[in-house]
Amino acid sequence: MNFVRLGLLKRSLNMECRNLHLLKKLAYINGEWVNANSNSVFPVINPADDKVIAEIPDMDATDAKIAVDAATNAFKTWKDTSAKERSSILRKWFDVCQKNSDHLADIITAEAGKPLGESKGEVAYGNSFLEWFADTARHINGEVIPSPWPNKQIIVTRQPLGVVSIITPWNFPFAMITRKVGALMAAGCTCVIKPAEDTPLTALAAVQLAEEAGVPKGVINVITSSRKNAPAVGKVLCEDPNVGCISFTGSTHVGKILYGMAAKGIKRVALELGGNAPFIVFSSADISHAVEQAMLAKFRNNGQACVGANRFLIHEEMFDKFVDCFKYKISQKCILGPGHKEGVTCGPLINMEQIKKVSGLVNDAVKKGAKVMIGGQVAKDIGEKFYESTVLVDVKPDMEIYGEEIFGPVAVCLKFKTENEALEIANSTRSGLAAYVFTSDLGQAFRMSRQLEFGMVAINDGVLSAAEPPFGGIKESGIGREGSKHGAEEYTDLKYTLFSALDK
């Protein structure tokens, strides 16, 4: 890097740092803030204006190995801490994150582009997992099973499985870390976090607060890398013999690659992968309520959410009314702009790859006969990464967007006539993460819950995520659950112990 560009980057960094209290520019291994072994760096870009926020270490396989070794050594002592002690530390981490919520939100908005209000919502959501797992740590219980033999006793205990590799996405850079790390720490595990290259600063801020809360060195490690080094780092995190589990949230494509790598060592995996959520509105539904909830289900994080509604299946009797109401709400509520600007509700897409994907899907659909009811293009007067909130109708199965996860602010509205037809369309995907159903017929609600092939079903609600219920999908949307008591149990091994000769 030449000295002129370095000077420009430093000046840009100084300007951005003024309001980013928790901004860290180094990775975190074994309780130390460190550079990459090679001293290489890469820039983190604000997607709203393409300005450099910071330059951070571009780590490689060597650094990843050092981090895994640090987590391995820390596990030797952390696994033997009492559940009460782990609970106390998690509670302190929650408390310090609560106190720094605004600072965390500033960083999320800077690197992920979210409106500031939405970033604050993510921090509150992420903090809820630390609070939940602080309580759950003391309730990871075993079993006493009646023995089939006299004078023998069967005991089943849950023990921490070891080092966990955490690979997180860019769309919820804080909550995806607390949901995973809170759970594994409660279970007695240690970890190495590899945050998305687009949003690593939130992870570093979170671990800074973990350090302040008293998390022992080596329990949490964060390695940062660019896309160039990500494959080599991922290989270490999946194949190192000291790693016991790979926990990944991201695309189904990448999840399959990591699953294959983990298979070489018969390692545990916890995968939360892509979705293709149907949003089904029956003729008995309250249309006004359904539209309000559709706004939440579709445009949260500008459509960049795995549980975001993808396909809107509307009963033919309600179709025109729903679309008209939806268009009106979008025109009133979806305000594009930089995340720190007051009044903005929809920020930029994360990078140009996402813009190209969303634009390509819409353009293909229009070319093949779909009709744009609102939006349908890049808002170039605001910036290159701002895509207008969009509604498409007359979408047919031969269009790419019909079966593709959009991951952007585009709602595909389809008509259906019968309950069976709605089910057939909804289930015609290899994804199975979340589904939304709107009906006032209680029997229909129970039938849909049972017959929809998705891990999570929301009835008459557009937001279903919380710390208390198990979050996860079926089919190609993942393996395992996060949140709830099951989220902590994912990071334990069951051990059966037989006590014999008790009469001796």
Coordinates of C-alpha atoms in Angstrom, one line a residue:
M1 CA 0.0 0.0 0.0
N2 CA 1.5 3.4 -1.0
F3 CA 2.0 6.2 1.6
V4 CA -0.5 8.5 -0.1
R5 CA -3.3 6.0 0.2
L6 CA -2.3 5.0 3.7
G7 CA -2.5 8.7 4.7
L8 CA -5.9 9.0 3.2
L9 CA -7.1 5.9 5.0
K10 CA -5.8 7.2 8.3
R11 CA -7.6 10.5 7.9
S12 CA -10.8 8.7 7.0
L13 CA -10.3 6.5 10.0
N14 CA -9.8 9.4 12.4
M15 CA -13.1 11.0 11.1
E16 CA -15.1 7.8 11.5
C17 CA -13.6 7.0 15.0
R18 CA -15.0 10.2 16.7
N19 CA -18.4 8.6 17.2
L20 CA -17.4 5.0 17.5
H21 CA -16.4 4.6 21.1
L22 CA -15.8 0.8 20.9
L23 CA -14.0 0.7 17.6
K24 CA -11.1 -1.8 17.8
K25 CA -8.5 -2.2 15.0
L26 CA -6.9 -5.4 16.2
A27 CA -8.0 -9.1 16.4
Y28 CA -8.3 -10.8 19.8
I29 CA -6.4 -14.0 20.7
N30 CA -5.8 -15.4 24.1
G31 CA -6.8 -12.2 25.8
E32 CA -4.5 -10.0 23.7
W33 CA -5.2 -7.5 20.9
V34 CA -3.0 -8.6 18.1
N35 CA -2.1 -8.0 14.4
A36 CA -2.0 -10.7 11.8
N37 CA 1.2 -12.8 11.8
S38 CA 1.9 -11.4 8.3
N39 CA 1.0 -7.8 9.4
S40 CA -1.5 -7.7 6.5
V41 CA -4.7 -5.6 6.8
F42 CA -7.9 -5.0 4.9
P43 CA -10.4 -2.2 5.0
V44 CA -13.9 -2.3 6.5
I45 CA -16.2 -0.1 4.3
N46 CA -19.4 1.8 5.2
P47 CA -21.9 0.5 2.6
A48 CA -23.8 3.8 2.6
D49 CA -21.0 5.9 1.3
D50 CA -18.1 3.5 0.6
K51 CA -15.8 5.3 3.1
V52 CA -13.2 3.3 5.0
I53 CA -14.2 2.9 8.7
A54 CA -11.0 1.1 9.8
E55 CA -8.3 -1.2 8.6
I56 CA -8.0 -4.5 10.6
P57 CA -5.8 -7.6 10.5
D58 CA -6.1 -9.8 7.5
M59 CA -5.4 -13.1 9.2
D60 CA -4.5 -16.5 7.6
A61 CA -4.4 -20.1 8.5
T62 CA -1.4 -19.6 10.8
D63 CA -3.3 -17.1 12.9
A64 CA -6.4 -19.4 12.9
K65 CA -4.3 -22.2 14.3
I66 CA -2.9 -20.0 17.1
A67 CA -6.5 -19.0 18.0
V68 CA -7.7 -22.6 18.1
D69 CA -4.7 -23.5 20.3
A70 CA -5.5 -20.7 22.7
A71 CA -9.2 -21.8 22.9
T72 CA -8.0 -25.4 23.5
N73 CA -5.8 -24.4 26.4
A74 CA -8.5 -22.2 27.9
F75 CA -11.0 -25.1 27.7
K76 CA -8.9 -27.2 30.1
T77 CA -9.9 -24.8 32.9
W78 CA -13.1 -23.2 31.7
K79 CA -14.9 -26.6 31.4
D80 CA -14.3 -27.1 35.2
T81 CA -15.8 -23.8 36.3
S82 CA -19.1 -24.1 38.1
A83 CA -22.3 -23.3 36.3
K84 CA -22.9 -20.5 38.8
E85 CA -19.6 -18.9 37.9
R86 CA -20.3 -19.1 34.2
S87 CA -23.7 -17.7 34.8
S88 CA -22.2 -14.8 36.7
I89 CA -19.7 -13.9 34.0
L90 CA -22.4 -14.0 31.3
R91 CA -24.6 -11.8 33.4
K92 CA -21.8 -9.3 33.7
W93 CA -21.3 -9.4 29.9
F94 CA -25.0 -8.7 29.5
D95 CA -24.8 -5.8 31.9
V96 CA -21.8 -4.1 30.2
C97 CA -23.4 -4.6 26.8
Q98 CA -26.6 -3.0 28.1
K99 CA -24.6 0.0 29.3
N100 CA -22.9 0.3 25.9
S101 CA -25.9 -0.4 23.7
D102 CA -25.7 3.0 21.9
H103 CA -22.0 2.5 21.1
L104 CA -22.6 -1.0 19.7
A105 CA -25.5 0.3 17.6
D106 CA -23.3 3.1 16.1
I107 CA -20.8 0.4 15.0
I108 CA -23.5 -1.8 13.5
T109 CA -24.9 1.1 11.5
A110 CA -21.5 2.2 10.3
E111 CA -20.4 -1.2 8.9
A112 CA -23.8 -2.9 8.2
G113 CA -25.7 0.1 7.0
K114 CA -28.8 -0.4 9.1
P115 CA -30.9 2.5 10.3
L116 CA -29.7 3.4 13.8
G117 CA -33.1 2.5 15.3
E118 CA -32.9 -0.9 13.8
S119 CA -29.3 -1.3 15.0
K120 CA -30.4 -0.5 18.5
G121 CA -33.1 -3.2 18.1
E122 CA -30.5 -5.7 17.1
V123 CA -28.4 -4.9 20.2
A124 CA -31.4 -5.4 22.5
Y125 CA -32.2 -8.7 20.7
G126 CA -28.5 -9.8 21.0
N127 CA -28.4 -8.8 24.7
S128 CA -31.4 -10.9 25.4
F129 CA -29.4 -14.0 24.5
L130 CA -26.7 -13.2 27.0
E131 CA -29.3 -12.6 29.7
W132 CA -31.1 -15.9 28.7
F133 CA -28.0 -18.0 28.7
A134 CA -26.8 -16.5 32.0
D135 CA -29.9 -18.1 33.5
T136 CA -29.7 -21.3 31.4
A137 CA -26.1 -22.0 32.5
R138 CA -27.5 -23.2 35.8
H139 CA -30.2 -25.4 34.3
I140 CA -28.2 -27.7 31.9
N141 CA -29.3 -30.9 33.6
G142 CA -28.7 -34.6 33.2
E143 CA -30.9 -37.6 34.1
V144 CA -31.2 -40.4 36.5
I145 CA -32.6 -43.4 34.7
P146 CA -34.2 -46.4 36.5
S147 CA -31.8 -49.3 36.2
P148 CA -32.9 -52.7 34.7
W149 CA -30.4 -54.3 37.1
P150 CA -30.5 -54.6 40.9
N151 CA -27.7 -52.8 42.8
K152 CA -26.8 -50.6 39.8
Q153 CA -27.5 -47.0 39.0
I154 CA -27.6 -45.2 35.6
I155 CA -26.6 -41.5 35.5
V156 CA -26.6 -39.4 32.3
T157 CA -24.7 -36.1 32.4
R158 CA -24.1 -33.3 29.9
Q159 CA -20.5 -32.3 29.4
P160 CA -19.1 -29.4 27.3
L161 CA -17.9 -30.7 23.9
G162 CA -14.8 -28.5 23.6
V163 CA -13.7 -25.8 21.2
V164 CA -16.3 -24.4 19.0
S165 CA -15.6 -22.6 15.7
I166 CA -18.1 -19.7 15.2
I167 CA -18.6 -18.3 11.7
T168 CA -21.1 -15.5 11.6
P169 CA -22.9 -13.5 8.9
W170 CA -22.9 -9.8 8.2
N171 CA -26.7 -9.2 8.4
F172 CA -26.9 -9.5 12.3
P173 CA -23.3 -9.1 13.3
F174 CA -24.0 -8.7 17.1
A175 CA -27.0 -11.0 17.7
M176 CA -25.5 -13.9 15.8
I177 CA -22.5 -13.8 18.1
T178 CA -24.3 -13.5 21.4
R179 CA -26.8 -16.2 20.4
K180 CA -23.9 -18.7 19.7
V181 CA -21.3 -17.6 22.2
G182 CA -23.7 -17.1 25.1
A183 CA -24.9 -20.7 24.6
L184 CA -21.5 -22.4 24.3
M185 CA -20.1 -20.5 27.3
A186 CA -23.1 -21.5 29.4
A187 CA -22.3 -25.1 28.4
G188 CA -18.6 -24.7 29.4
C189 CA -17.1 -24.5 25.9
T190 CA -14.6 -22.1 24.5
C191 CA -14.5 -20.6 20.9
V192 CA -12.9 -19.0 18.0
I193 CA -15.1 -16.4 16.2
K194 CA -14.5 -15.6 12.5
P195 CA -16.9 -12.7 11.7
A196 CA -18.0 -11.8 8.2
E197 CA -15.5 -9.7 6.4
D198 CA -18.0 -7.0 5.8
T199 CA -18.9 -6.6 9.5
P200 CA -16.0 -7.6 11.8
L201 CA -16.0 -4.4 13.9
T202 CA -19.1 -5.4 15.8
A203 CA -17.5 -8.7 16.8
L204 CA -14.4 -6.9 18.1
A205 CA -16.5 -4.4 20.1
A206 CA -18.5 -7.3 21.6
V207 CA -15.4 -9.1 22.7
Q208 CA -14.0 -5.9 24.2
L209 CA -17.0 -5.8 26.4
A210 CA -16.6 -9.5 27.2
E211 CA -13.1 -8.7 28.4
E212 CA -14.4 -5.9 30.6
A213 CA -17.0 -8.4 32.0
G214 CA -14.2 -10.7 33.1
V215 CA -14.4 -13.5 30.5
P216 CA -11.0 -15.3 31.0
K217 CA -8.4 -15.2 28.3
G218 CA -8.7 -17.8 25.6
V219 CA -12.4 -18.5 26.2
I220 CA -13.4 -16.1 23.4
N221 CA -11.0 -15.4 20.4
V222 CA -11.8 -13.4 17.3
I223 CA -9.8 -13.7 14.1
T224 CA -10.5 -11.3 11.2
S225 CA -9.8 -12.0 7.5
S226 CA -10.6 -10.7 4.1
R227 CA -12.4 -12.8 1.5
K228 CA -9.0 -13.8 0.1
N229 CA -8.0 -15.6 3.3
A230 CA -11.4 -16.8 4.3
P231 CA -11.1 -20.3 2.7
A232 CA -7.8 -21.1 4.4
V233 CA -9.1 -19.8 7.8
G234 CA -12.3 -21.8 7.3
K235 CA -10.3 -24.9 6.6
V236 CA -8.5 -24.7 9.9
L237 CA -11.7 -23.9 11.8
C238 CA -13.4 -26.9 10.4
E239 CA -10.6 -29.5 10.2
D240 CA -8.3 -28.8 13.2
P241 CA -8.5 -31.9 15.5
N242 CA -8.9 -29.7 18.6
V243 CA -12.2 -28.2 17.2
G244 CA -15.3 -30.1 18.5
C245 CA -18.1 -28.3 16.7
I246 CA -18.6 -25.8 13.8
S247 CA -21.4 -23.3 14.3
F248 CA -22.2 -21.4 11.2
T249 CA -25.0 -19.0 10.1
G250 CA -25.0 -18.1 6.4
S251 CA -25.9 -19.3 3.0
T252 CA -26.8 -22.9 2.2
H253 CA -24.1 -23.1 -0.4
V254 CA -21.3 -22.2 2.1
G255 CA -23.0 -24.4 4.8
K256 CA -22.7 -27.4 2.6
I257 CA -19.0 -26.8 2.0
L258 CA -18.3 -26.4 5.8
Y259 CA -20.4 -29.5 6.5
G260 CA -18.3 -31.5 4.1
M261 CA -15.1 -30.3 5.7
A262 CA -16.4 -31.1 9.2
A263 CA -17.3 -34.6 8.1
K264 CA -13.6 -35.4 7.7
G265 CA -13.2 -35.3 11.4
I266 CA -16.8 -36.5 12.2
K267 CA -17.3 -33.1 14.0
R268 CA -20.5 -31.8 15.4
V269 CA -22.2 -29.0 13.3
A270 CA -24.8 -26.4 14.1
L271 CA -25.9 -24.9 10.8
E272 CA -28.5 -22.1 10.4
L273 CA -28.7 -21.7 6.6
G274 CA -30.8 -20.0 4.0
G275 CA -34.5 -19.5 4.0
N276 CA -37.4 -19.1 1.5
A277 CA -40.1 -18.1 3.8
P278 CA -43.8 -18.1 2.6
F279 CA -46.1 -15.4 4.0
I280 CA -49.6 -16.9 3.6
V281 CA -52.7 -14.7 3.9
F282 CA -56.1 -16.5 3.9
S283 CA -59.5 -15.0 3.1
S284 CA -60.4 -14.9 6.8
A285 CA -57.3 -12.8 7.8
D286 CA -57.4 -9.3 9.1
I287 CA -55.9 -7.6 6.0
S288 CA -54.8 -4.4 7.9
H289 CA -53.0 -6.5 10.5
A290 CA -51.5 -8.8 7.8
V291 CA -50.0 -5.8 5.9
E292 CA -48.6 -4.3 9.1
Q293 CA -46.9 -7.6 9.8
A294 CA -45.8 -8.0 6.2
M295 CA -43.8 -4.8 6.5
L296 CA -41.9 -6.2 9.5
A297 CA -41.4 -9.7 7.9
K298 CA -40.2 -8.3 4.6
F299 CA -38.3 -5.0 5.2
R300 CA -36.5 -5.7 8.4
N301 CA -32.8 -5.0 7.6
N302 CA -34.1 -4.1 4.1
G303 CA -34.9 -7.7 3.4
Q304 CA -31.5 -9.0 4.4
A305 CA -32.7 -11.6 6.9
C306 CA -32.8 -15.4 6.6
V307 CA -36.3 -15.5 8.2
G308 CA -37.5 -12.6 6.0
A309 CA -40.7 -13.2 4.1
N310 CA -39.8 -14.2 0.5
R311 CA -43.0 -15.3 -1.2
F312 CA -46.3 -13.7 -0.4
L313 CA -49.1 -16.2 -1.0
I314 CA -52.4 -14.2 -1.0
H315 CA -55.9 -15.8 -1.3
E316 CA -57.4 -14.6 -4.6
E317 CA -60.3 -12.9 -2.9
M318 CA -57.9 -10.7 -0.9
F319 CA -55.1 -10.3 -3.5
D320 CA -55.9 -6.9 -4.9
K321 CA -56.8 -5.3 -1.6
F322 CA -53.6 -6.7 0.0
V323 CA -51.4 -5.5 -2.8
D324 CA -52.9 -2.0 -2.8
C325 CA -52.5 -1.7 1.0
F326 CA -49.0 -3.1 0.8
K327 CA -48.0 -0.6 -1.8
Y328 CA -49.4 2.3 0.2
K329 CA -47.6 1.2 3.4
I330 CA -44.3 0.9 1.5
S331 CA -44.7 4.3 -0.1
Q332 CA -45.3 5.8 3.4
K333 CA -42.9 3.8 5.6
C334 CA -39.9 2.7 3.5
I335 CA -37.6 5.6 3.5
L336 CA -34.2 4.9 2.0
G337 CA -31.0 6.6 3.1
P338 CA -27.8 6.3 5.2
G339 CA -28.5 4.6 8.6
H340 CA -27.5 7.6 10.8
K341 CA -29.9 10.0 9.0
E342 CA -33.0 10.7 11.0
G343 CA -36.2 9.3 9.6
V344 CA -34.5 6.6 7.5
T345 CA -36.1 3.2 7.8
C346 CA -34.2 1.3 5.0
G347 CA -30.5 1.4 4.6
P348 CA -28.2 0.2 1.8
L349 CA -27.7 -3.4 0.8
I350 CA -24.4 -4.7 2.2
N351 CA -22.3 -4.7 -1.0
M352 CA -22.4 -4.6 -4.8
E353 CA -22.8 -8.4 -5.0
Q354 CA -26.1 -8.1 -3.2
I355 CA -27.2 -5.2 -5.5
K356 CA -26.3 -7.3 -8.6
K357 CA -28.2 -10.3 -7.3
V358 CA -31.4 -8.4 -6.4
S359 CA -31.3 -6.4 -9.6
G360 CA -30.7 -9.5 -11.6
L361 CA -33.6 -11.3 -10.1
V362 CA -36.1 -8.4 -10.6
N363 CA -34.8 -7.7 -14.2
D364 CA -35.2 -11.4 -15.1
A365 CA -38.8 -11.5 -13.8
V366 CA -39.8 -8.3 -15.6
K367 CA -38.3 -9.5 -18.8
K368 CA -40.4 -12.7 -18.5
G369 CA -43.6 -10.8 -17.8
A370 CA -43.7 -9.9 -14.1
K371 CA -45.2 -6.5 -13.3
V372 CA -43.6 -4.0 -10.9
M373 CA -46.2 -2.4 -8.7
I374 CA -43.8 -0.2 -6.8
G375 CA -40.0 0.2 -6.8
G376 CA -38.0 -2.1 -9.0
Q377 CA -34.7 -0.3 -9.4
V378 CA -31.6 1.0 -7.7
A379 CA -32.1 4.4 -6.1
K380 CA -29.0 5.9 -7.7
D381 CA -29.9 9.4 -6.5
I382 CA -29.1 8.2 -3.0
G383 CA -26.3 5.8 -3.8
E384 CA -25.2 2.7 -5.7
K385 CA -26.2 0.2 -2.9
F386 CA -29.7 1.5 -2.2
Y387 CA -32.4 -0.6 -3.8
E388 CA -36.0 0.6 -3.8
S389 CA -38.6 -1.4 -1.8
T390 CA -40.4 -3.4 -4.5
V391 CA -43.6 -5.4 -5.1
L392 CA -43.8 -7.8 -8.0
V393 CA -47.0 -9.5 -9.3
D394 CA -47.6 -11.9 -12.2
V395 CA -44.6 -13.9 -11.2
K396 CA -44.4 -17.4 -12.8
P397 CA -42.4 -20.6 -12.0
D398 CA -40.1 -20.1 -14.9
M399 CA -38.7 -16.9 -13.4
E400 CA -35.6 -17.2 -11.2
I401 CA -37.1 -15.1 -8.4
Y402 CA -40.0 -17.6 -8.0
G403 CA -37.9 -20.1 -6.1
E404 CA -34.8 -18.1 -5.2
E405 CA -34.1 -16.6 -1.7
I406 CA -34.0 -12.9 -2.6
F407 CA -32.3 -11.4 0.5
G408 CA -33.3 -7.9 -0.5
P409 CA -36.3 -5.6 -0.4
V410 CA -38.4 -7.3 -3.0
A411 CA -41.8 -8.9 -2.2
V412 CA -43.1 -11.5 -4.7
C413 CA -47.0 -11.7 -4.5
L414 CA -48.7 -14.8 -5.7
K415 CA -52.4 -15.8 -5.8
F416 CA -53.8 -19.0 -4.6
K417 CA -57.3 -20.5 -4.4
T418 CA -57.3 -23.3 -1.8
E419 CA -55.5 -24.2 1.3
N420 CA -53.9 -27.3 -0.4
E421 CA -52.6 -25.1 -3.2
A422 CA -51.1 -22.7 -0.7
L423 CA -49.4 -25.6 1.1
E424 CA -48.1 -27.0 -2.2
I425 CA -46.5 -23.7 -3.2
A426 CA -45.1 -23.0 0.2
N427 CA -43.5 -26.4 0.6
S428 CA -42.1 -26.5 -3.0
T429 CA -38.6 -25.6 -1.8
R430 CA -35.6 -27.3 -0.3
S431 CA -35.5 -24.5 2.3
G432 CA -37.4 -25.0 5.5
L433 CA -36.6 -22.2 8.0
A434 CA -39.6 -20.0 8.7
A435 CA -43.2 -19.5 7.5
Y436 CA -45.9 -17.0 8.3
V437 CA -49.6 -17.7 8.3
F438 CA -52.5 -15.2 8.6
T439 CA -55.9 -16.6 9.4
S440 CA -58.8 -16.2 11.9
D441 CA -59.7 -19.9 11.5
L442 CA -58.2 -21.7 14.5
G443 CA -58.5 -25.2 12.9
Q444 CA -56.7 -23.9 9.8
A445 CA -54.0 -22.4 11.9
F446 CA -53.3 -25.7 13.5
R447 CA -53.4 -27.5 10.2
M448 CA -50.9 -25.1 8.7
S449 CA -48.6 -25.4 11.6
R450 CA -48.6 -29.2 11.3
Q451 CA -48.3 -29.4 7.5
L452 CA -45.9 -26.6 6.6
E453 CA -42.4 -28.1 6.2
F454 CA -40.6 -25.4 8.1
G455 CA -38.8 -25.4 11.5
M456 CA -40.6 -22.3 12.7
V457 CA -44.2 -21.1 11.9
A458 CA -45.7 -17.8 13.1
I459 CA -49.5 -17.5 13.1
N460 CA -50.7 -13.9 12.7
D461 CA -47.3 -12.4 13.4
G462 CA -44.4 -11.2 11.3
V463 CA -41.7 -11.5 13.9
L464 CA -40.9 -14.8 15.6
S465 CA -37.3 -14.5 16.9
A466 CA -36.6 -14.4 20.6
A467 CA -34.2 -15.9 23.1
E468 CA -36.7 -18.3 24.6
P469 CA -37.9 -20.4 21.7
P470 CA -35.7 -22.8 19.6
F471 CA -34.5 -21.1 16.4
G472 CA -33.7 -23.3 13.4
G473 CA -34.8 -25.0 10.2
I474 CA -35.3 -28.3 8.5
K475 CA -34.4 -29.7 5.1
E476 CA -31.5 -27.5 3.6
S477 CA -32.1 -24.7 6.1
G478 CA -29.9 -26.2 8.7
I479 CA -29.1 -28.6 11.6
G480 CA -29.7 -27.9 15.2
R481 CA -31.3 -25.1 17.2
E482 CA -30.2 -21.8 18.7
G483 CA -31.7 -19.9 21.6
S484 CA -33.8 -21.7 24.2
K485 CA -32.4 -24.4 26.4
H486 CA -31.8 -26.5 23.3
G487 CA -29.3 -23.8 22.1
A488 CA -27.0 -24.6 25.1
E489 CA -27.5 -28.3 24.8
E490 CA -26.2 -28.2 21.2
Y491 CA -22.7 -27.7 22.7
T492 CA -22.8 -30.6 25.1
D493 CA -22.1 -34.3 24.8
L494 CA -24.2 -36.8 26.7
K495 CA -22.2 -39.1 29.0
Y496 CA -23.7 -42.3 30.4
T497 CA -22.2 -43.5 33.6
L498 CA -23.1 -46.9 35.2
F499 CA -22.5 -47.2 38.9
S500 CA -22.4 -50.9 39.8
A501 CA -21.7 -53.1 42.9
L502 CA -23.6 -50.6 45.0
D503 CA -24.4 -53.4 47.5
K504 CA -20.7 -54.0 48.2

